mmCIF file of C-alpha atoms in Angstrom:
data_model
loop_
_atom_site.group_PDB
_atom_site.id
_atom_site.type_symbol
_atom_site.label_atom_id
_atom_site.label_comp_id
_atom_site.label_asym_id
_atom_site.label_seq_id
_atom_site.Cartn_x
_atom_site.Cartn_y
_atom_site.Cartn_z
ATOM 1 C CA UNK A 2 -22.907 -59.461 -52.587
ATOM 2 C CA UNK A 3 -23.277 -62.891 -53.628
ATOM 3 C CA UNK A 4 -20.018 -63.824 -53.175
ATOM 4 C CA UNK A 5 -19.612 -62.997 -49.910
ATOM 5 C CA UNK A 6 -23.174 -64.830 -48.715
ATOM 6 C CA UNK A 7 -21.273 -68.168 -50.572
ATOM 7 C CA UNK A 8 -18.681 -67.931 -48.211
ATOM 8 C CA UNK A 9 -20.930 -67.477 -45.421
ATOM 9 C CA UNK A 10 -22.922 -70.258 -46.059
ATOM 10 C CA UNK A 11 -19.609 -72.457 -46.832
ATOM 11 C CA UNK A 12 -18.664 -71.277 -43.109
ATOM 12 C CA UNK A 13 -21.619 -72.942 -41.774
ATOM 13 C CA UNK A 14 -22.234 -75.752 -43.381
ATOM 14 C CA UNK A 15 -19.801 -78.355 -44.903
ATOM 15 C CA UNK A 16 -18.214 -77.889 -47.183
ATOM 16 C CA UNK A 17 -15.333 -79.876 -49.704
ATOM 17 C CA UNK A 18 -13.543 -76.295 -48.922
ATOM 18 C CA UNK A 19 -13.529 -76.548 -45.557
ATOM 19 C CA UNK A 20 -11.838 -80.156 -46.626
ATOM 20 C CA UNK A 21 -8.325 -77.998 -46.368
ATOM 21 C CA UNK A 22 -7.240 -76.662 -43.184
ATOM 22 C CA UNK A 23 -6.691 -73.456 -43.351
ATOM 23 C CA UNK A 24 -3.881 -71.301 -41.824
ATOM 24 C CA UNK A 25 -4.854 -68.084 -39.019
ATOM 25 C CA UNK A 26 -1.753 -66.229 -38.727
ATOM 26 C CA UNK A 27 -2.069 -64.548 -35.580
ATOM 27 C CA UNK A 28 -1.227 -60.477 -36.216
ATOM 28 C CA UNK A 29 1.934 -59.527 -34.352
ATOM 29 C CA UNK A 30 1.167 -57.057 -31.681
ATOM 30 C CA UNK A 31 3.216 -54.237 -31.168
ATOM 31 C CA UNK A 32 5.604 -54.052 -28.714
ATOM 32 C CA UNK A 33 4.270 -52.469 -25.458
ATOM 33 C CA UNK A 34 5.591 -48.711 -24.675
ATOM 34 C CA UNK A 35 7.921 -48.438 -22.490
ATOM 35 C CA UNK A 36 9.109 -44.993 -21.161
ATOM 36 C CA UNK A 37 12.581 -44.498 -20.657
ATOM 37 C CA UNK A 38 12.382 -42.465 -17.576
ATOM 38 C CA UNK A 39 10.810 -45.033 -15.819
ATOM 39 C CA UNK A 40 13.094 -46.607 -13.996
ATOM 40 C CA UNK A 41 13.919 -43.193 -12.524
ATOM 41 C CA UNK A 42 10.471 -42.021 -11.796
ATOM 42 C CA UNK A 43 9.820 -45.670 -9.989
ATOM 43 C CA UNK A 44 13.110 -44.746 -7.370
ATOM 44 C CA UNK A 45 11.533 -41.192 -7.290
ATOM 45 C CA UNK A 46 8.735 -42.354 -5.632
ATOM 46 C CA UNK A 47 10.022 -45.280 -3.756
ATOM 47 C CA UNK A 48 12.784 -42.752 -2.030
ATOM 48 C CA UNK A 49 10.161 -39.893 -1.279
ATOM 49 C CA UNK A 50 7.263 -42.890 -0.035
ATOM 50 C CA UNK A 51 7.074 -42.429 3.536
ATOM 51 C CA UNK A 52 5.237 -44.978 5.893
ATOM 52 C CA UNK A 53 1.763 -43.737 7.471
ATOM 53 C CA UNK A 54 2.182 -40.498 6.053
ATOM 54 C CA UNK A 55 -1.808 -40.340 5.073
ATOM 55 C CA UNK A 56 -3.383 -42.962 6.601
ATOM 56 C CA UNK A 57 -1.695 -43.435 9.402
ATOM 57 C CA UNK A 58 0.089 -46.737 11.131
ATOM 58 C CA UNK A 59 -1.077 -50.066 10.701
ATOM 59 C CA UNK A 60 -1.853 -50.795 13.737
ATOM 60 C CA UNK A 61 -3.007 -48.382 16.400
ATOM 61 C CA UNK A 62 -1.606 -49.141 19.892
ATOM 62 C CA UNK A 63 -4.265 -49.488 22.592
ATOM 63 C CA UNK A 64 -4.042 -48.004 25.988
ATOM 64 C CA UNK A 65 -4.496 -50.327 28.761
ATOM 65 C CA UNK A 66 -7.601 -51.423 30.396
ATOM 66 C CA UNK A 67 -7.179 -49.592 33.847
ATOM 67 C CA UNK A 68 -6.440 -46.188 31.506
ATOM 68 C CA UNK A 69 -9.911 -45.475 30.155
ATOM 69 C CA UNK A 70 -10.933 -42.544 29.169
ATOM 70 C CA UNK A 71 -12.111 -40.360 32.107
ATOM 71 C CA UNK A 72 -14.672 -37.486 32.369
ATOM 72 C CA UNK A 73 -12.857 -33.918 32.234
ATOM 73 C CA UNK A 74 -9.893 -35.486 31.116
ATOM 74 C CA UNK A 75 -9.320 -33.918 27.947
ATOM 75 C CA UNK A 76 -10.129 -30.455 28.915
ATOM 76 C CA UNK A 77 -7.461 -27.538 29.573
ATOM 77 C CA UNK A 78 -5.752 -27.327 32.331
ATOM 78 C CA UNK A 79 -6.188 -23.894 33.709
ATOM 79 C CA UNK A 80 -3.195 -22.012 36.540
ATOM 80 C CA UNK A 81 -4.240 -21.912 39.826
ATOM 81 C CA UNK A 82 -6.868 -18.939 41.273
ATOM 82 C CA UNK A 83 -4.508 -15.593 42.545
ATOM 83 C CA UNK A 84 -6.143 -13.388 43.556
ATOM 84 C CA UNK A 85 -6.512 -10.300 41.417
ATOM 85 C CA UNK A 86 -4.991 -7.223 41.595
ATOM 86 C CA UNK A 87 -4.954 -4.168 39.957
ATOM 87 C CA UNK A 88 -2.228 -2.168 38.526
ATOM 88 C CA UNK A 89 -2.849 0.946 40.444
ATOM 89 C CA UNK A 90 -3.979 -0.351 43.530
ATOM 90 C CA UNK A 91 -0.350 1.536 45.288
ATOM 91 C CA UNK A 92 -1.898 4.725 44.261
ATOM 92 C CA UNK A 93 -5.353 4.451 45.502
ATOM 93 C CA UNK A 94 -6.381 6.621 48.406
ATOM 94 C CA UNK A 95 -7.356 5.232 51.405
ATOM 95 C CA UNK A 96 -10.993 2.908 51.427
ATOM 96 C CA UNK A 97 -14.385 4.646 53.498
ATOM 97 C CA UNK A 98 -14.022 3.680 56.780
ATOM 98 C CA UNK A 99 -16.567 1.583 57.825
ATOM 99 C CA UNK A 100 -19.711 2.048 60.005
ATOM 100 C CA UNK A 101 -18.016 0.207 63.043
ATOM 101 C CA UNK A 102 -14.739 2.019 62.861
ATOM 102 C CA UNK A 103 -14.176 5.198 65.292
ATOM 103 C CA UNK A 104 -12.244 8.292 63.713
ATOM 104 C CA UNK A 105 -9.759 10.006 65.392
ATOM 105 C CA UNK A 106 -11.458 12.449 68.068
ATOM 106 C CA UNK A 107 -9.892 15.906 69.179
ATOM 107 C CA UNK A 108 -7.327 16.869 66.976
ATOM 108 C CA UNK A 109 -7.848 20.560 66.308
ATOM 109 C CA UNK A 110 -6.421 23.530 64.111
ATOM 110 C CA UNK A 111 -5.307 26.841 64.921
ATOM 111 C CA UNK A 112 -5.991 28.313 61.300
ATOM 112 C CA UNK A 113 -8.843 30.669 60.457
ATOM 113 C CA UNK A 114 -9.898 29.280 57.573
ATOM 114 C CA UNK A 115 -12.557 32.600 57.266
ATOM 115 C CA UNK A 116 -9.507 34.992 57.471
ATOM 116 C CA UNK A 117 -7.456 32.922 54.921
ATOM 117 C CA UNK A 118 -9.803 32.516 52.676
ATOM 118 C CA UNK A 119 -10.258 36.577 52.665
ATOM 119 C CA UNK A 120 -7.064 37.177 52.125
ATOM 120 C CA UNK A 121 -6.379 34.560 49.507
ATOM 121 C CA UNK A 122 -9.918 36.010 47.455
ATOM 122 C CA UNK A 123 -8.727 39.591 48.241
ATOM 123 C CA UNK A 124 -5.349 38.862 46.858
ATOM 124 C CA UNK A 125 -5.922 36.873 44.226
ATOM 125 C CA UNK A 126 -6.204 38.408 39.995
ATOM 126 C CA UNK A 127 -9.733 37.822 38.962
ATOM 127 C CA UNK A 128 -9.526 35.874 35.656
ATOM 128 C CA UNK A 129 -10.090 37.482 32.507
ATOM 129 C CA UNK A 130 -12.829 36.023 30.676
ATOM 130 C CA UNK A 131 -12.730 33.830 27.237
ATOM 131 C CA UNK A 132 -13.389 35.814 24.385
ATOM 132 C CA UNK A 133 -16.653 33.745 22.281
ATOM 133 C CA UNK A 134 -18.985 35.096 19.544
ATOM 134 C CA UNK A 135 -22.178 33.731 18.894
ATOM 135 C CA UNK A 136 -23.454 32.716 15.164
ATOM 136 C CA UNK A 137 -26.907 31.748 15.541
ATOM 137 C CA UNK A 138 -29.894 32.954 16.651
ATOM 138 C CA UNK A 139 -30.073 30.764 19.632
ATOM 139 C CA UNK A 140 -26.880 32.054 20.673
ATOM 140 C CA UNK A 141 -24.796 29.378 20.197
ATOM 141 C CA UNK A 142 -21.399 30.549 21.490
ATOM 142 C CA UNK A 143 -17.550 29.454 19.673
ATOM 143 C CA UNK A 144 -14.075 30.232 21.004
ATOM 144 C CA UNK A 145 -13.127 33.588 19.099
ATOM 145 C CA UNK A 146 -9.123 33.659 19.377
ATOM 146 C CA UNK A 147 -9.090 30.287 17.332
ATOM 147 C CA UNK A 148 -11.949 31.587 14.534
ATOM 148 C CA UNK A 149 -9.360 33.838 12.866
ATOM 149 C CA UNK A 150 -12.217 37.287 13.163
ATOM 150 C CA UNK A 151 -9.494 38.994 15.362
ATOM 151 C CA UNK A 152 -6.124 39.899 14.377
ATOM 152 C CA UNK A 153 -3.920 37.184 15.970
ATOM 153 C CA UNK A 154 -0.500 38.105 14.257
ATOM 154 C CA UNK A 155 -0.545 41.134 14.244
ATOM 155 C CA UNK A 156 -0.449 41.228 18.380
ATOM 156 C CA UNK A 157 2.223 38.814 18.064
ATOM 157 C CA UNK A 158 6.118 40.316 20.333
ATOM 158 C CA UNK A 159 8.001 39.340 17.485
ATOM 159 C CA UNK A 160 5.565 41.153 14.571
ATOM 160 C CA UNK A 161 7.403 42.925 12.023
ATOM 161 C CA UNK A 162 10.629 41.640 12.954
ATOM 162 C CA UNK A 163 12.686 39.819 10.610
ATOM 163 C CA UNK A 164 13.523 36.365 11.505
ATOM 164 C CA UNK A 165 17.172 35.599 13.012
ATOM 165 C CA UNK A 166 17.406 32.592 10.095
ATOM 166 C CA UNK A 167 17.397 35.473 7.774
ATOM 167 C CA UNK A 168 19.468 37.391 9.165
ATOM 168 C CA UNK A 169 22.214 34.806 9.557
ATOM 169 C CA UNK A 170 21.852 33.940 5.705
ATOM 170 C CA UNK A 171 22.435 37.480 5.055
ATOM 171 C CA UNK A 172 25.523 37.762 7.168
ATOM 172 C CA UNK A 173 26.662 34.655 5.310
ATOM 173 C CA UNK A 174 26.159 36.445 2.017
ATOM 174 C CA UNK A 175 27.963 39.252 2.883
ATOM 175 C CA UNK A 176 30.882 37.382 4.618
ATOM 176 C CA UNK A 177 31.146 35.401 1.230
ATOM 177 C CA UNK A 178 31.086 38.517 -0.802
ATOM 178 C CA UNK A 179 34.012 39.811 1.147
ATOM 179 C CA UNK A 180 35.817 37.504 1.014
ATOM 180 C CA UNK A 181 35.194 37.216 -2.969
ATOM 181 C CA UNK A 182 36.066 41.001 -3.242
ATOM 182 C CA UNK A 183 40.007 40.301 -1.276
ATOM 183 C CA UNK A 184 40.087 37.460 -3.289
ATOM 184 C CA UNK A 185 39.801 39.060 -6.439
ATOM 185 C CA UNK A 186 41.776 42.345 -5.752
ATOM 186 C CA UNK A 187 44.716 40.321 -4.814
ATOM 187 C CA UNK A 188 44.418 38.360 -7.732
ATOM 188 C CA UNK A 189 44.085 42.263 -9.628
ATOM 189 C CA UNK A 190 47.285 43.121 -7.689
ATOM 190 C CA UNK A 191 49.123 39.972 -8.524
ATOM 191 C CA UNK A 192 48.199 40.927 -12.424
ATOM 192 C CA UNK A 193 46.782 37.576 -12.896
ATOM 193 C CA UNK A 194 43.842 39.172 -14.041
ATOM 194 C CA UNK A 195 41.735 42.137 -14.902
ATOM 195 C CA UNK A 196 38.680 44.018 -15.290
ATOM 196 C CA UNK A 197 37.059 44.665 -18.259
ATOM 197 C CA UNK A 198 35.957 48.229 -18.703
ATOM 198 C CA UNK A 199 32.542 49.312 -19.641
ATOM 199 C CA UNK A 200 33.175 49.961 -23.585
ATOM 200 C CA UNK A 201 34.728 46.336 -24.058
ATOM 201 C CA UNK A 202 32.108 45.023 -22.237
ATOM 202 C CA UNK A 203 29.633 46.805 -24.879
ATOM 203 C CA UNK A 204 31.536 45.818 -27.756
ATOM 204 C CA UNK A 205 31.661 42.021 -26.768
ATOM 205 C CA UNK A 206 27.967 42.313 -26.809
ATOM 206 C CA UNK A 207 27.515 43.911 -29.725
ATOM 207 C CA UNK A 208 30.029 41.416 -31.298
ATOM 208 C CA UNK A 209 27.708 38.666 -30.321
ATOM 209 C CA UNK A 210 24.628 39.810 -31.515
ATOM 210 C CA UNK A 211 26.140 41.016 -35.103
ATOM 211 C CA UNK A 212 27.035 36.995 -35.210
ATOM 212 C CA UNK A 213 23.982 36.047 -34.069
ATOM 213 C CA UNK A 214 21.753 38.274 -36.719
ATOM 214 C CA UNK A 215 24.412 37.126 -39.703
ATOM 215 C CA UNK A 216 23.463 33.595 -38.195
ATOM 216 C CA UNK A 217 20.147 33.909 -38.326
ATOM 217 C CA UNK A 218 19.730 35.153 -41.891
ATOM 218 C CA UNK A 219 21.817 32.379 -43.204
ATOM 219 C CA UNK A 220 19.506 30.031 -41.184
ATOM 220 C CA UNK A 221 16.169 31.574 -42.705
ATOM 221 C CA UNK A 222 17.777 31.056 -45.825
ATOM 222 C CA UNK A 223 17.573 27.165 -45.472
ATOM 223 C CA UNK A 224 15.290 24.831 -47.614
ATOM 224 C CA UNK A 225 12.080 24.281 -45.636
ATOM 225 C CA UNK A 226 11.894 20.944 -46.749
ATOM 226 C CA UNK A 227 14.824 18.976 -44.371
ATOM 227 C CA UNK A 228 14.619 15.640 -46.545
ATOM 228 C CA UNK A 229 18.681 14.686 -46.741
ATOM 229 C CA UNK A 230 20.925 14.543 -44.056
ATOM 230 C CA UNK A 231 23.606 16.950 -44.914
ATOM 231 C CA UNK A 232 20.530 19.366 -44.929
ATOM 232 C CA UNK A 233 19.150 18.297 -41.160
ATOM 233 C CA UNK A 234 22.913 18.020 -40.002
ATOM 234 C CA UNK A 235 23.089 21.976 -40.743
ATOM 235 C CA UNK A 236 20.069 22.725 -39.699
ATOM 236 C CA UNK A 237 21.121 21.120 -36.322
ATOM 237 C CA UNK A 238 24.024 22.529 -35.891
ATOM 238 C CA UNK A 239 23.260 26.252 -36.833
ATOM 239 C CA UNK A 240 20.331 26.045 -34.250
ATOM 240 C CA UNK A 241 23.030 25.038 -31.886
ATOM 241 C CA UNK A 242 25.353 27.677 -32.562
ATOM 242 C CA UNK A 243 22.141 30.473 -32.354
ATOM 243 C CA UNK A 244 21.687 28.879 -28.743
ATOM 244 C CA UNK A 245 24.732 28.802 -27.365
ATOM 245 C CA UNK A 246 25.024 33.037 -28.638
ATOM 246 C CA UNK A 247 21.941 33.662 -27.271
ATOM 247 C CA UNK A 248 23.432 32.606 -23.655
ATOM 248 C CA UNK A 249 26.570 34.078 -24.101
ATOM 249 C CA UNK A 250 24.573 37.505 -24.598
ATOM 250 C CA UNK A 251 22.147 36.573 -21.690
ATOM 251 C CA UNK A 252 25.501 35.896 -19.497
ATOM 252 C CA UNK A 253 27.279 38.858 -20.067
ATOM 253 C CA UNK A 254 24.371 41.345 -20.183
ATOM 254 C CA UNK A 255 23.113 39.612 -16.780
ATOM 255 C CA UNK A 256 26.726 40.627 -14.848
ATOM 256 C CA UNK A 257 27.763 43.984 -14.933
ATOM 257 C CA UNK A 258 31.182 43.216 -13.701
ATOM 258 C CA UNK A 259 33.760 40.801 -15.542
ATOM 259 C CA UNK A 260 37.191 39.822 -14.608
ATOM 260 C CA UNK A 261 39.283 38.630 -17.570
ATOM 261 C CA UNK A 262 42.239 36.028 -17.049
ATOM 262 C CA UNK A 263 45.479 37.565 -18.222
#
């Protein structure tokens, strides 16, 4: 602490210290960073730089004195008045005649309107009327045909009847079926196959569920614990094997008729 007030007072005051000049070295700055994609970001800008693209140009040119500005001179310019005219106006009857105009006098008809109207009244089906029910009090009335309280179906021409689609898909079943039938007995009378008779048919079924039961007690007597691979593997596959007997039976049992390939 008392070193460092010496040299403060030497600092001010003078000093035989201060008798030899002392040397500053000046500390070296570093050198100033400089990125190295300067030079392209600088083109970047100067090639994409457009003149008066924000502010606008330099100098604004100035109409003429004897082109001022003019009242109503920037407003729209509208098409000239047609008169309108609307769409239908072909169709329209003819407009009231007016007050001063005379109608056509003396033109007569020979038709009695009293006899013709007779006769049309006299001819004519008197219309049946709607069918309505009432659900208030009030007697608020509702179409009834739409309300579903009458039988509607039922009344229908073609009630009962079965529709022509199905009856053209059953024709197409049958056509198919015939044609299955000639295709097999030729195939029977060319001896490229046969038909299995009732007691084989039996026996193939019993076959298949003697292998499936002999199956399935080998599979209950598996480990419950599946904790190796060989164990899971045969597991797997005897699962597999039960499935694949199960629709074998299902198959067979399902078609009473089997052809055999010879």
């Amino acid at each position: 602490m008392a070193l460092a007030t010496a040299n403060r007072f030497f600092d001010n005051e003078e000093s035989i210290y201060n008798l030899i000049p002392q040397i500053h070295e000046q500390p070296q700055k570093a050198p100033k960073y400089r990125s190295t994609f300067s030079n392209s970001v600088r083109n970047e800008f100067t090639n994409l730089k457009t003149t008066s693209k924000t502010m606008g140009p330099p100098k604004v040119p100035l109409q003429p004195p004897n082109e001022f500005l003019k009242k109503r001179s920037k407003e729209p310019q509208l098409p000239e008045k047609t008169d309108f005219k609307y769409a239908d106006d072909d169709k329209k009857k003819p407009s009231v005649p007016k007050h001063n105009e005379k109608p056509l006098m003396g033109i007569r008809s020979n038709k009695n309107f009293i006899k013709t109207n007779a006769v049309e009244n006299i001819m004519s089906v008197p219309k049946k009327p709607e069918k309505k029910f009432a659900d208030t009090r009030i007697g608020a009335t509702h179409p009834l045909t739409p309300s579903g309280l009458t039988p509607k179906f039922t009344q229908k021409k073609d009630y009962g009847r079965t529709p022509e689609y199905l009856e053209r898909r059953k024709a197409e079943v049958e056509r198919a079926q015939r044609d299955y039938e000639a295709y097999v007995q030729e195939r029977m009378r060319q001896g490229a196959m046969r038909k299995i008779t009732g007691s084989e048919r039996q026996g193939i079924i019993d076959g298949l569920k003697k292998n499936w039961e002999d199956l399935h007690h080998q599979y209950q007597g598996l480990s419950v614990v599946t904790d190796t691979a060989p164990k899971k593997a045969r597991k797997e596959r005897m699962e597999a094997e039960m499935k694949q007997l199960e629709r074998d039976i299902e198959t067979i049992e399902k078609h009473r008729v089997i052809y055999i390939a010879n």
